[in-house]
Amino acid sequence: MKSIVFLGSNKTGSSYEGIKAAKRLGYETILLTNRTIFVEEREDYYEIDDVRLLNMSDTDEILSTITDLYEEGKKVVCFISFLDEYVYLATLLTNTLCKTPLTYEPLQIMTDKILTRRYLAGKNYTPFFKVLSSTESIEDEINELKDQFPLIIKSPQSNGSKDVLLVENVWECKKGVKQLHRKNSETPILVEEYLEGPQYLIEVVVYHSTITVAAIVEQEVTKGERFIITGYSVCPELYLEQLPGLKETVVSIIEDFQLRNGTCHLEIKLTNKGWKLIEINPRMAGGAMNRMIEEAFGYNLAEQTIRLYTGLKPDLRKKQNKAIYTHYLIVGSVGKLLKVSGCDLAKEQVGVLEVYTKAEYGQLVTPPRSMGQRYGYVLAGAESKDQARECALNGAQHIQFYVQPV
């Protein structure tokens, strides 16, 4: 049997959807991971045929494990990852060991936000940015930014809104820099222009240099301690042609990266200065994104990504056109979770397709400081964006998190 090796996975979301898709396509699924839950609760992850526990931060150990797989006679057709930290290595391995001509060089740049900004410096779609790298002169550099506020400061490896701060003045900027430096004083800090305007997530698949936009997803951003996306909308009313200049901007970004075979997703904002790239990630988006796209258009993007990695042409023809809205669930206070109620009632509401909660009883929950601190979602479908959104919010209002303050 032919095998696909996955480098890392989450318990749910797009990364695990990829494993399910590979199993459905008839491949043996092999997971390399440092997460013991995939062994301890093996019966819950029956789509995984073979789990290898190892130190995923040690590339030599990963390569040694892969050597073991070949010595055992595994017929590996590709290595793949839906997680930022392993995408580049998986693509490089597929290119060199499986001879599938994936473009791996740009992916290493995409995983580092500073490298990305510097690589795309001077492009019309790149906002103002500055790198604070010298601890000796950092105070002077911040003072020089006094006419640029408000600004965003972030760690170059941040993802899911972790370590991303809005600062309104010099004092807040210095405070934010100290906060980021407490995690790692050696890491440079990226400063970016704060941009106003509607924000979109663009899923892109490139096959033999042909660029296909697999989905345009409108995002709703909740501004609290962090910028957290609490709403995602995929709708049949939204086409590239209705957003003037978007197609040209997306094509320019992909061509500037010289991505010829691969996938990525962009977060991009329409400002009064035109389209601006917020960030680019070398994989499809996580969370409920794969489910949303499948419900909206009838194709499974994780499955089509696997086709690409195995050297086959992805099939992105729309089989249906339905409006889908996903509303993410967050809590408003810190505390111990006592119970969650209303999920069954939410599922019964008109248009609701899926209800998911991940918070466990007794777990410490908190208002979101990253995307990982969203505790579930309600996914709904309808004929229009507004109807789908109304269905999702109607379902969500029945769900209650009971939190004991700490």
PDB file of C-alpha atoms in Angstrom, residues 163-405:
ATOM      1  CA  ASP A 163       2.162  38.028  20.051  1.00  0.00           C
ATOM      2  CA  VAL A 164       0.411  40.636  17.885  1.00  0.00           C
ATOM      3  CA  LEU A 165      -0.271  43.965  19.626  1.00  0.00           C
ATOM      4  CA  LEU A 166      -1.920  47.244  18.638  1.00  0.00           C
ATOM      5  CA  VAL A 167      -0.034  50.230  20.074  1.00  0.00           C
ATOM      6  CA  GLU A 168      -1.392  53.789  19.960  1.00  0.00           C
ATOM      7  CA  ASN A 169       1.637  55.790  21.154  1.00  0.00           C
ATOM      8  CA  VAL A 170       5.321  55.649  22.088  1.00  0.00           C
ATOM      9  CA  TRP A 171       4.596  54.566  25.674  1.00  0.00           C
ATOM     10  CA  GLU A 172       2.370  51.653  24.583  1.00  0.00           C
ATOM     11  CA  CYS A 173       4.939  50.658  21.979  1.00  0.00           C
ATOM     12  CA  LYS A 174       7.756  50.483  24.527  1.00  0.00           C
ATOM     13  CA  LYS A 175       5.516  48.517  26.898  1.00  0.00           C
ATOM     14  CA  GLY A 176       4.552  46.109  24.093  1.00  0.00           C
ATOM     15  CA  VAL A 177       8.164  45.606  23.024  1.00  0.00           C
ATOM     16  CA  LYS A 178       9.112  44.733  26.613  1.00  0.00           C
ATOM     17  CA  GLN A 179       6.213  42.273  26.743  1.00  0.00           C
ATOM     18  CA  LEU A 180       7.374  40.524  23.546  1.00  0.00           C
ATOM     19  CA  HIS A 181      10.999  40.560  24.694  1.00  0.00           C
ATOM     20  CA  ARG A 182      10.045  38.768  27.906  1.00  0.00           C
ATOM     21  CA  LYS A 183       9.287  35.719  25.748  1.00  0.00           C
ATOM     22  CA  ASN A 184      12.505  35.993  23.753  1.00  0.00           C
ATOM     23  CA  SER A 185      14.871  38.927  24.151  1.00  0.00           C
ATOM     24  CA  GLU A 186      16.922  37.871  21.111  1.00  0.00           C
ATOM     25  CA  THR A 187      14.061  37.877  18.602  1.00  0.00           C
ATOM     26  CA  PRO A 188      13.677  41.028  16.485  1.00  0.00           C
ATOM     27  CA  ILE A 189      10.274  42.703  16.490  1.00  0.00           C
ATOM     28  CA  LEU A 190       8.265  43.614  13.421  1.00  0.00           C
ATOM     29  CA  VAL A 191       6.481  46.969  13.409  1.00  0.00           C
ATOM     30  CA  GLU A 192       3.737  47.463  10.817  1.00  0.00           C
ATOM     31  CA  GLU A 193       1.320  50.147   9.735  1.00  0.00           C
ATOM     32  CA  TYR A 194      -2.155  49.709  11.261  1.00  0.00           C
ATOM     33  CA  LEU A 195      -4.631  49.336   8.418  1.00  0.00           C
ATOM     34  CA  GLU A 196      -8.379  50.030   8.376  1.00  0.00           C
ATOM     35  CA  GLY A 197     -10.766  48.302   5.987  1.00  0.00           C
ATOM     36  CA  PRO A 198     -12.568  45.026   5.258  1.00  0.00           C
ATOM     37  CA  GLN A 199     -10.343  41.944   5.566  1.00  0.00           C
ATOM     38  CA  TYR A 200     -10.394  38.819   3.432  1.00  0.00           C
ATOM     39  CA  LEU A 201      -8.725  35.422   3.547  1.00  0.00           C
ATOM     40  CA  ILE A 202      -7.795  34.107   0.094  1.00  0.00           C
ATOM     41  CA  GLU A 203      -7.114  30.395  -0.407  1.00  0.00           C
ATOM     42  CA  VAL A 204      -4.721  29.840  -3.325  1.00  0.00           C
ATOM     43  CA  VAL A 205      -3.685  26.669  -5.177  1.00  0.00           C
ATOM     44  CA  VAL A 206      -0.918  26.811  -7.797  1.00  0.00           C
ATOM     45  CA  TYR A 207      -0.452  23.936 -10.226  1.00  0.00           C
ATOM     46  CA  HIS A 208       2.171  24.193 -12.982  1.00  0.00           C
ATOM     47  CA  SER A 209       2.183  28.000 -12.500  1.00  0.00           C
ATOM     48  CA  THR A 210      -1.594  28.247 -12.995  1.00  0.00           C
ATOM     49  CA  ILE A 211      -2.978  30.232 -10.061  1.00  0.00           C
ATOM     50  CA  THR A 212      -6.457  29.292  -8.815  1.00  0.00           C
ATOM     51  CA  VAL A 213      -8.297  31.153  -6.080  1.00  0.00           C
ATOM     52  CA  ALA A 214     -10.011  28.299  -4.251  1.00  0.00           C
ATOM     53  CA  ALA A 215     -12.016  30.538  -1.910  1.00  0.00           C
ATOM     54  CA  ILE A 216     -12.524  34.166  -0.909  1.00  0.00           C
ATOM     55  CA  VAL A 217     -13.494  34.370   2.747  1.00  0.00           C
ATOM     56  CA  GLU A 218     -14.666  37.575   4.364  1.00  0.00           C
ATOM     57  CA  GLN A 219     -13.448  37.902   7.954  1.00  0.00           C
ATOM     58  CA  GLU A 220     -15.058  39.574  10.952  1.00  0.00           C
ATOM     59  CA  VAL A 221     -12.435  40.828  13.369  1.00  0.00           C
ATOM     60  CA  THR A 222     -13.195  41.367  17.064  1.00  0.00           C
ATOM     61  CA  LYS A 223     -10.843  43.887  18.637  1.00  0.00           C
ATOM     62  CA  GLY A 224     -10.164  43.130  22.293  1.00  0.00           C
ATOM     63  CA  GLU A 225      -6.773  42.513  23.857  1.00  0.00           C
ATOM     64  CA  ARG A 226      -5.853  41.050  20.465  1.00  0.00           C
ATOM     65  CA  PHE A 227      -7.334  41.066  16.991  1.00  0.00           C
ATOM     66  CA  ILE A 228      -9.361  37.855  16.949  1.00  0.00           C
ATOM     67  CA  ILE A 229     -11.318  36.655  13.933  1.00  0.00           C
ATOM     68  CA  THR A 230     -14.715  35.525  15.225  1.00  0.00           C
ATOM     69  CA  GLY A 231     -16.582  35.293  11.925  1.00  0.00           C
ATOM     70  CA  TYR A 232     -15.822  33.771   8.507  1.00  0.00           C
ATOM     71  CA  SER A 233     -18.104  34.110   5.512  1.00  0.00           C
ATOM     72  CA  VAL A 234     -17.889  32.183   2.236  1.00  0.00           C
ATOM     73  CA  CYS A 235     -20.670  33.200  -0.097  1.00  0.00           C
ATOM     74  CA  PRO A 236     -21.705  32.734  -3.728  1.00  0.00           C
ATOM     75  CA  GLU A 237     -22.248  36.496  -4.095  1.00  0.00           C
ATOM     76  CA  LEU A 238     -18.550  37.164  -3.576  1.00  0.00           C
ATOM     77  CA  TYR A 239     -16.440  36.849  -6.711  1.00  0.00           C
ATOM     78  CA  LEU A 240     -13.021  38.202  -7.662  1.00  0.00           C
ATOM     79  CA  GLU A 241     -14.664  40.464 -10.237  1.00  0.00           C
ATOM     80  CA  GLN A 242     -16.687  42.185  -7.512  1.00  0.00           C
ATOM     81  CA  LEU A 243     -13.521  43.227  -5.687  1.00  0.00           C
ATOM     82  CA  PRO A 244     -11.631  45.384  -8.222  1.00  0.00           C
ATOM     83  CA  GLY A 245      -7.883  44.908  -8.135  1.00  0.00           C
ATOM     84  CA  LEU A 246      -7.937  41.845  -5.867  1.00  0.00           C
ATOM     85  CA  LYS A 247      -7.168  39.295  -8.586  1.00  0.00           C
ATOM     86  CA  GLU A 248      -4.256  41.370  -9.884  1.00  0.00           C
ATOM     87  CA  THR A 249      -2.873  41.802  -6.354  1.00  0.00           C
ATOM     88  CA  VAL A 250      -3.116  38.080  -5.546  1.00  0.00           C
ATOM     89  CA  VAL A 251      -1.467  37.130  -8.847  1.00  0.00           C
ATOM     90  CA  SER A 252       1.325  39.676  -8.240  1.00  0.00           C
ATOM     91  CA  ILE A 253       2.044  38.283  -4.762  1.00  0.00           C
ATOM     92  CA  ILE A 254       2.168  34.663  -5.959  1.00  0.00           C
ATOM     93  CA  GLU A 255       4.337  35.563  -8.967  1.00  0.00           C
ATOM     94  CA  ASP A 256       6.655  37.658  -6.796  1.00  0.00           C
ATOM     95  CA  PHE A 257       7.174  34.578  -4.618  1.00  0.00           C
ATOM     96  CA  GLN A 258       7.725  32.478  -7.763  1.00  0.00           C
ATOM     97  CA  LEU A 259       5.372  29.818  -6.405  1.00  0.00           C
ATOM     98  CA  ARG A 260       4.829  27.336  -9.261  1.00  0.00           C
ATOM     99  CA  ASN A 261       3.398  24.293  -7.457  1.00  0.00           C
ATOM    100  CA  GLY A 262       1.954  24.628  -3.980  1.00  0.00           C
ATOM    101  CA  THR A 263      -0.732  26.112  -1.746  1.00  0.00           C
ATOM    102  CA  CYS A 264      -0.959  29.093   0.563  1.00  0.00           C
ATOM    103  CA  HIS A 265      -3.471  31.490   2.027  1.00  0.00           C
ATOM    104  CA  LEU A 266      -3.296  35.251   2.172  1.00  0.00           C
ATOM    105  CA  GLU A 267      -4.897  37.666   4.594  1.00  0.00           C
ATOM    106  CA  ILE A 268      -5.433  40.879   2.716  1.00  0.00           C
ATOM    107  CA  LYS A 269      -7.200  44.148   3.489  1.00  0.00           C
ATOM    108  CA  LEU A 270      -8.910  46.701   1.249  1.00  0.00           C
ATOM    109  CA  THR A 271      -7.727  50.129   2.456  1.00  0.00           C
ATOM    110  CA  ASN A 272      -8.037  53.667   1.139  1.00  0.00           C
ATOM    111  CA  LYS A 273      -4.575  53.064  -0.362  1.00  0.00           C
ATOM    112  CA  GLY A 274      -5.658  49.897  -2.189  1.00  0.00           C
ATOM    113  CA  TRP A 275      -5.156  46.218  -1.329  1.00  0.00           C
ATOM    114  CA  LYS A 276      -2.536  45.565   1.365  1.00  0.00           C
ATOM    115  CA  LEU A 277      -1.103  42.198   2.370  1.00  0.00           C
ATOM    116  CA  ILE A 278      -1.526  41.533   6.099  1.00  0.00           C
ATOM    117  CA  GLU A 279       0.235  38.160   5.975  1.00  0.00           C
ATOM    118  CA  ILE A 280       0.774  35.062   3.879  1.00  0.00           C
ATOM    119  CA  ASN A 281       0.950  31.510   5.209  1.00  0.00           C
ATOM    120  CA  PRO A 282       2.412  28.492   3.347  1.00  0.00           C
ATOM    121  CA  ARG A 283      -0.626  26.227   3.819  1.00  0.00           C
ATOM    122  CA  MET A 284      -4.388  26.282   3.735  1.00  0.00           C
ATOM    123  CA  ALA A 285      -6.060  27.942   6.719  1.00  0.00           C
ATOM    124  CA  GLY A 286      -6.843  25.832   9.760  1.00  0.00           C
ATOM    125  CA  GLY A 287      -9.865  25.518  12.004  1.00  0.00           C
ATOM    126  CA  ALA A 288     -13.173  25.051  10.191  1.00  0.00           C
ATOM    127  CA  MET A 289     -11.899  26.358   6.845  1.00  0.00           C
ATOM    128  CA  ASN A 290     -11.856  23.005   5.054  1.00  0.00           C
ATOM    129  CA  ARG A 291     -15.401  22.224   6.211  1.00  0.00           C
ATOM    130  CA  MET A 292     -16.613  25.679   5.172  1.00  0.00           C
ATOM    131  CA  ILE A 293     -15.221  25.391   1.661  1.00  0.00           C
ATOM    132  CA  GLU A 294     -16.605  21.877   1.204  1.00  0.00           C
ATOM    133  CA  GLU A 295     -20.086  22.959   2.314  1.00  0.00           C
ATOM    134  CA  ALA A 296     -19.927  26.066   0.106  1.00  0.00           C
ATOM    135  CA  PHE A 297     -18.490  24.646  -3.117  1.00  0.00           C
ATOM    136  CA  GLY A 298     -18.553  20.847  -2.826  1.00  0.00           C
ATOM    137  CA  TYR A 299     -14.809  20.205  -2.958  1.00  0.00           C
ATOM    138  CA  ASN A 300     -12.517  19.267  -0.107  1.00  0.00           C
ATOM    139  CA  LEU A 301      -9.498  21.584  -0.204  1.00  0.00           C
ATOM    140  CA  ALA A 302      -7.417  19.339   2.080  1.00  0.00           C
ATOM    141  CA  GLU A 303      -8.026  16.461  -0.330  1.00  0.00           C
ATOM    142  CA  GLN A 304      -7.088  18.601  -3.337  1.00  0.00           C
ATOM    143  CA  THR A 305      -3.905  19.670  -1.527  1.00  0.00           C
ATOM    144  CA  ILE A 306      -3.011  15.986  -1.127  1.00  0.00           C
ATOM    145  CA  ARG A 307      -3.617  15.448  -4.841  1.00  0.00           C
ATOM    146  CA  LEU A 308      -1.182  18.286  -5.559  1.00  0.00           C
ATOM    147  CA  TYR A 309       1.454  16.817  -3.220  1.00  0.00           C
ATOM    148  CA  THR A 310       1.145  13.413  -4.876  1.00  0.00           C
ATOM    149  CA  GLY A 311       1.709  14.946  -8.303  1.00  0.00           C
ATOM    150  CA  LEU A 312      -1.922  14.953  -9.466  1.00  0.00           C
ATOM    151  CA  LYS A 313      -3.892  17.916 -10.756  1.00  0.00           C
ATOM    152  CA  PRO A 314      -6.220  19.373  -8.103  1.00  0.00           C
ATOM    153  CA  ASP A 315      -9.908  19.447  -9.054  1.00  0.00           C
ATOM    154  CA  LEU A 316     -11.335  22.789  -7.930  1.00  0.00           C
ATOM    155  CA  ARG A 317     -14.484  22.799 -10.025  1.00  0.00           C
ATOM    156  CA  LYS A 318     -17.442  24.017  -7.976  1.00  0.00           C
ATOM    157  CA  LYS A 319     -20.131  21.380  -7.556  1.00  0.00           C
ATOM    158  CA  GLN A 320     -22.452  23.717  -5.636  1.00  0.00           C
ATOM    159  CA  ASN A 321     -22.659  27.337  -4.543  1.00  0.00           C
ATOM    160  CA  LYS A 322     -23.933  27.917  -1.030  1.00  0.00           C
ATOM    161  CA  ALA A 323     -23.400  30.716   1.482  1.00  0.00           C
ATOM    162  CA  ILE A 324     -21.601  29.513   4.624  1.00  0.00           C
ATOM    163  CA  TYR A 325     -20.928  31.439   7.815  1.00  0.00           C
ATOM    164  CA  THR A 326     -18.912  30.255  10.811  1.00  0.00           C
ATOM    165  CA  HIS A 327     -19.227  32.051  14.133  1.00  0.00           C
ATOM    166  CA  TYR A 328     -16.500  31.310  16.690  1.00  0.00           C
ATOM    167  CA  LEU A 329     -17.303  31.085  20.404  1.00  0.00           C
ATOM    168  CA  ILE A 330     -15.306  33.061  22.960  1.00  0.00           C
ATOM    169  CA  VAL A 331     -15.707  33.816  26.680  1.00  0.00           C
ATOM    170  CA  GLY A 332     -15.727  37.213  28.349  1.00  0.00           C
ATOM    171  CA  SER A 333     -13.966  36.426  31.628  1.00  0.00           C
ATOM    172  CA  VAL A 334     -11.194  34.285  33.098  1.00  0.00           C
ATOM    173  CA  GLY A 335     -12.262  31.261  35.073  1.00  0.00           C
ATOM    174  CA  LYS A 336     -12.672  27.508  35.408  1.00  0.00           C
ATOM    175  CA  LEU A 337     -15.186  26.019  33.009  1.00  0.00           C
ATOM    176  CA  LEU A 338     -18.013  24.323  34.912  1.00  0.00           C
ATOM    177  CA  LYS A 339     -20.160  23.262  31.968  1.00  0.00           C
ATOM    178  CA  VAL A 340     -21.319  24.104  28.446  1.00  0.00           C
ATOM    179  CA  SER A 341     -25.028  23.985  27.666  1.00  0.00           C
ATOM    180  CA  GLY A 342     -27.215  24.463  24.615  1.00  0.00           C
ATOM    181  CA  CYS A 343     -25.145  22.644  21.984  1.00  0.00           C
ATOM    182  CA  ASP A 344     -27.923  20.183  21.096  1.00  0.00           C
ATOM    183  CA  LEU A 345     -30.439  23.015  20.877  1.00  0.00           C
ATOM    184  CA  ALA A 346     -28.065  25.003  18.661  1.00  0.00           C
ATOM    185  CA  LYS A 347     -27.780  22.032  16.274  1.00  0.00           C
ATOM    186  CA  GLU A 348     -31.560  21.996  15.857  1.00  0.00           C
ATOM    187  CA  GLN A 349     -31.736  25.592  14.618  1.00  0.00           C
ATOM    188  CA  VAL A 350     -32.540  26.326  10.973  1.00  0.00           C
ATOM    189  CA  GLY A 351     -29.460  26.356   8.744  1.00  0.00           C
ATOM    190  CA  VAL A 352     -27.009  25.086  11.377  1.00  0.00           C
ATOM    191  CA  LEU A 353     -24.754  22.428   9.872  1.00  0.00           C
ATOM    192  CA  GLU A 354     -22.248  21.841  12.659  1.00  0.00           C
ATOM    193  CA  VAL A 355     -21.659  22.796  16.281  1.00  0.00           C
ATOM    194  CA  TYR A 356     -18.247  22.195  17.791  1.00  0.00           C
ATOM    195  CA  THR A 357     -16.861  22.992  21.244  1.00  0.00           C
ATOM    196  CA  LYS A 358     -13.403  22.068  22.445  1.00  0.00           C
ATOM    197  CA  ALA A 359     -13.259  23.418  25.999  1.00  0.00           C
ATOM    198  CA  GLU A 360     -13.216  20.671  28.644  1.00  0.00           C
ATOM    199  CA  TYR A 361     -14.819  20.801  32.067  1.00  0.00           C
ATOM    200  CA  GLY A 362     -12.418  22.126  34.684  1.00  0.00           C
ATOM    201  CA  GLN A 363     -10.272  23.828  32.040  1.00  0.00           C
ATOM    202  CA  LEU A 364      -9.108  27.406  32.625  1.00  0.00           C
ATOM    203  CA  VAL A 365     -10.723  29.591  29.971  1.00  0.00           C
ATOM    204  CA  THR A 366      -9.951  33.200  29.183  1.00  0.00           C
ATOM    205  CA  PRO A 367     -10.939  36.019  26.835  1.00  0.00           C
ATOM    206  CA  PRO A 368      -8.990  35.420  23.619  1.00  0.00           C
ATOM    207  CA  ARG A 369      -5.386  36.518  23.346  1.00  0.00           C
ATOM    208  CA  SER A 370      -4.902  34.194  20.364  1.00  0.00           C
ATOM    209  CA  MET A 371      -7.032  32.228  17.908  1.00  0.00           C
ATOM    210  CA  GLY A 372      -6.360  29.130  20.022  1.00  0.00           C
ATOM    211  CA  GLN A 373      -8.478  30.654  22.792  1.00  0.00           C
ATOM    212  CA  ARG A 374     -11.656  30.414  20.750  1.00  0.00           C
ATOM    213  CA  TYR A 375     -13.577  27.542  22.322  1.00  0.00           C
ATOM    214  CA  GLY A 376     -15.740  26.313  19.478  1.00  0.00           C
ATOM    215  CA  TYR A 377     -17.873  27.405  16.564  1.00  0.00           C
ATOM    216  CA  VAL A 378     -21.283  27.229  14.926  1.00  0.00           C
ATOM    217  CA  LEU A 379     -21.236  26.637  11.165  1.00  0.00           C
ATOM    218  CA  ALA A 380     -24.380  27.449   9.195  1.00  0.00           C
ATOM    219  CA  GLY A 381     -25.489  27.590   5.581  1.00  0.00           C
ATOM    220  CA  ALA A 382     -28.171  29.446   3.612  1.00  0.00           C
ATOM    221  CA  GLU A 383     -28.864  31.063   0.253  1.00  0.00           C
ATOM    222  CA  SER A 384     -27.168  34.378   1.098  1.00  0.00           C
ATOM    223  CA  LYS A 385     -24.362  35.645   3.319  1.00  0.00           C
ATOM    224  CA  ASP A 386     -26.715  37.584   5.594  1.00  0.00           C
ATOM    225  CA  GLN A 387     -29.016  34.588   6.036  1.00  0.00           C
ATOM    226  CA  ALA A 388     -26.092  32.251   6.808  1.00  0.00           C
ATOM    227  CA  ARG A 389     -24.727  34.711   9.348  1.00  0.00           C
ATOM    228  CA  GLU A 390     -28.132  35.051  11.002  1.00  0.00           C
ATOM    229  CA  CYS A 391     -28.465  31.254  11.232  1.00  0.00           C
ATOM    230  CA  ALA A 392     -25.002  30.870  12.813  1.00  0.00           C
ATOM    231  CA  LEU A 393     -25.575  33.657  15.352  1.00  0.00           C
ATOM    232  CA  ASN A 394     -29.018  32.283  16.174  1.00  0.00           C
ATOM    233  CA  GLY A 395     -27.483  28.885  16.868  1.00  0.00           C
ATOM    234  CA  ALA A 396     -24.649  30.390  18.912  1.00  0.00           C
ATOM    235  CA  GLN A 397     -26.990  32.326  21.213  1.00  0.00           C
ATOM    236  CA  HIS A 398     -28.250  29.038  22.654  1.00  0.00           C
ATOM    237  CA  ILE A 399     -24.756  27.998  23.775  1.00  0.00           C
ATOM    238  CA  GLN A 400     -23.738  29.052  27.266  1.00  0.00           C
ATOM    239  CA  PHE A 401     -20.324  28.684  28.910  1.00  0.00           C
ATOM    240  CA  TYR A 402     -20.600  28.549  32.727  1.00  0.00           C
ATOM    241  CA  VAL A 403     -17.384  29.901  34.194  1.00  0.00           C
ATOM    242  CA  GLN A 404     -16.317  30.012  37.832  1.00  0.00           C
ATOM    243  CA  PRO A 405     -14.144  33.130  38.363  1.00  0.00           C
TER     244      PRO A 405
END
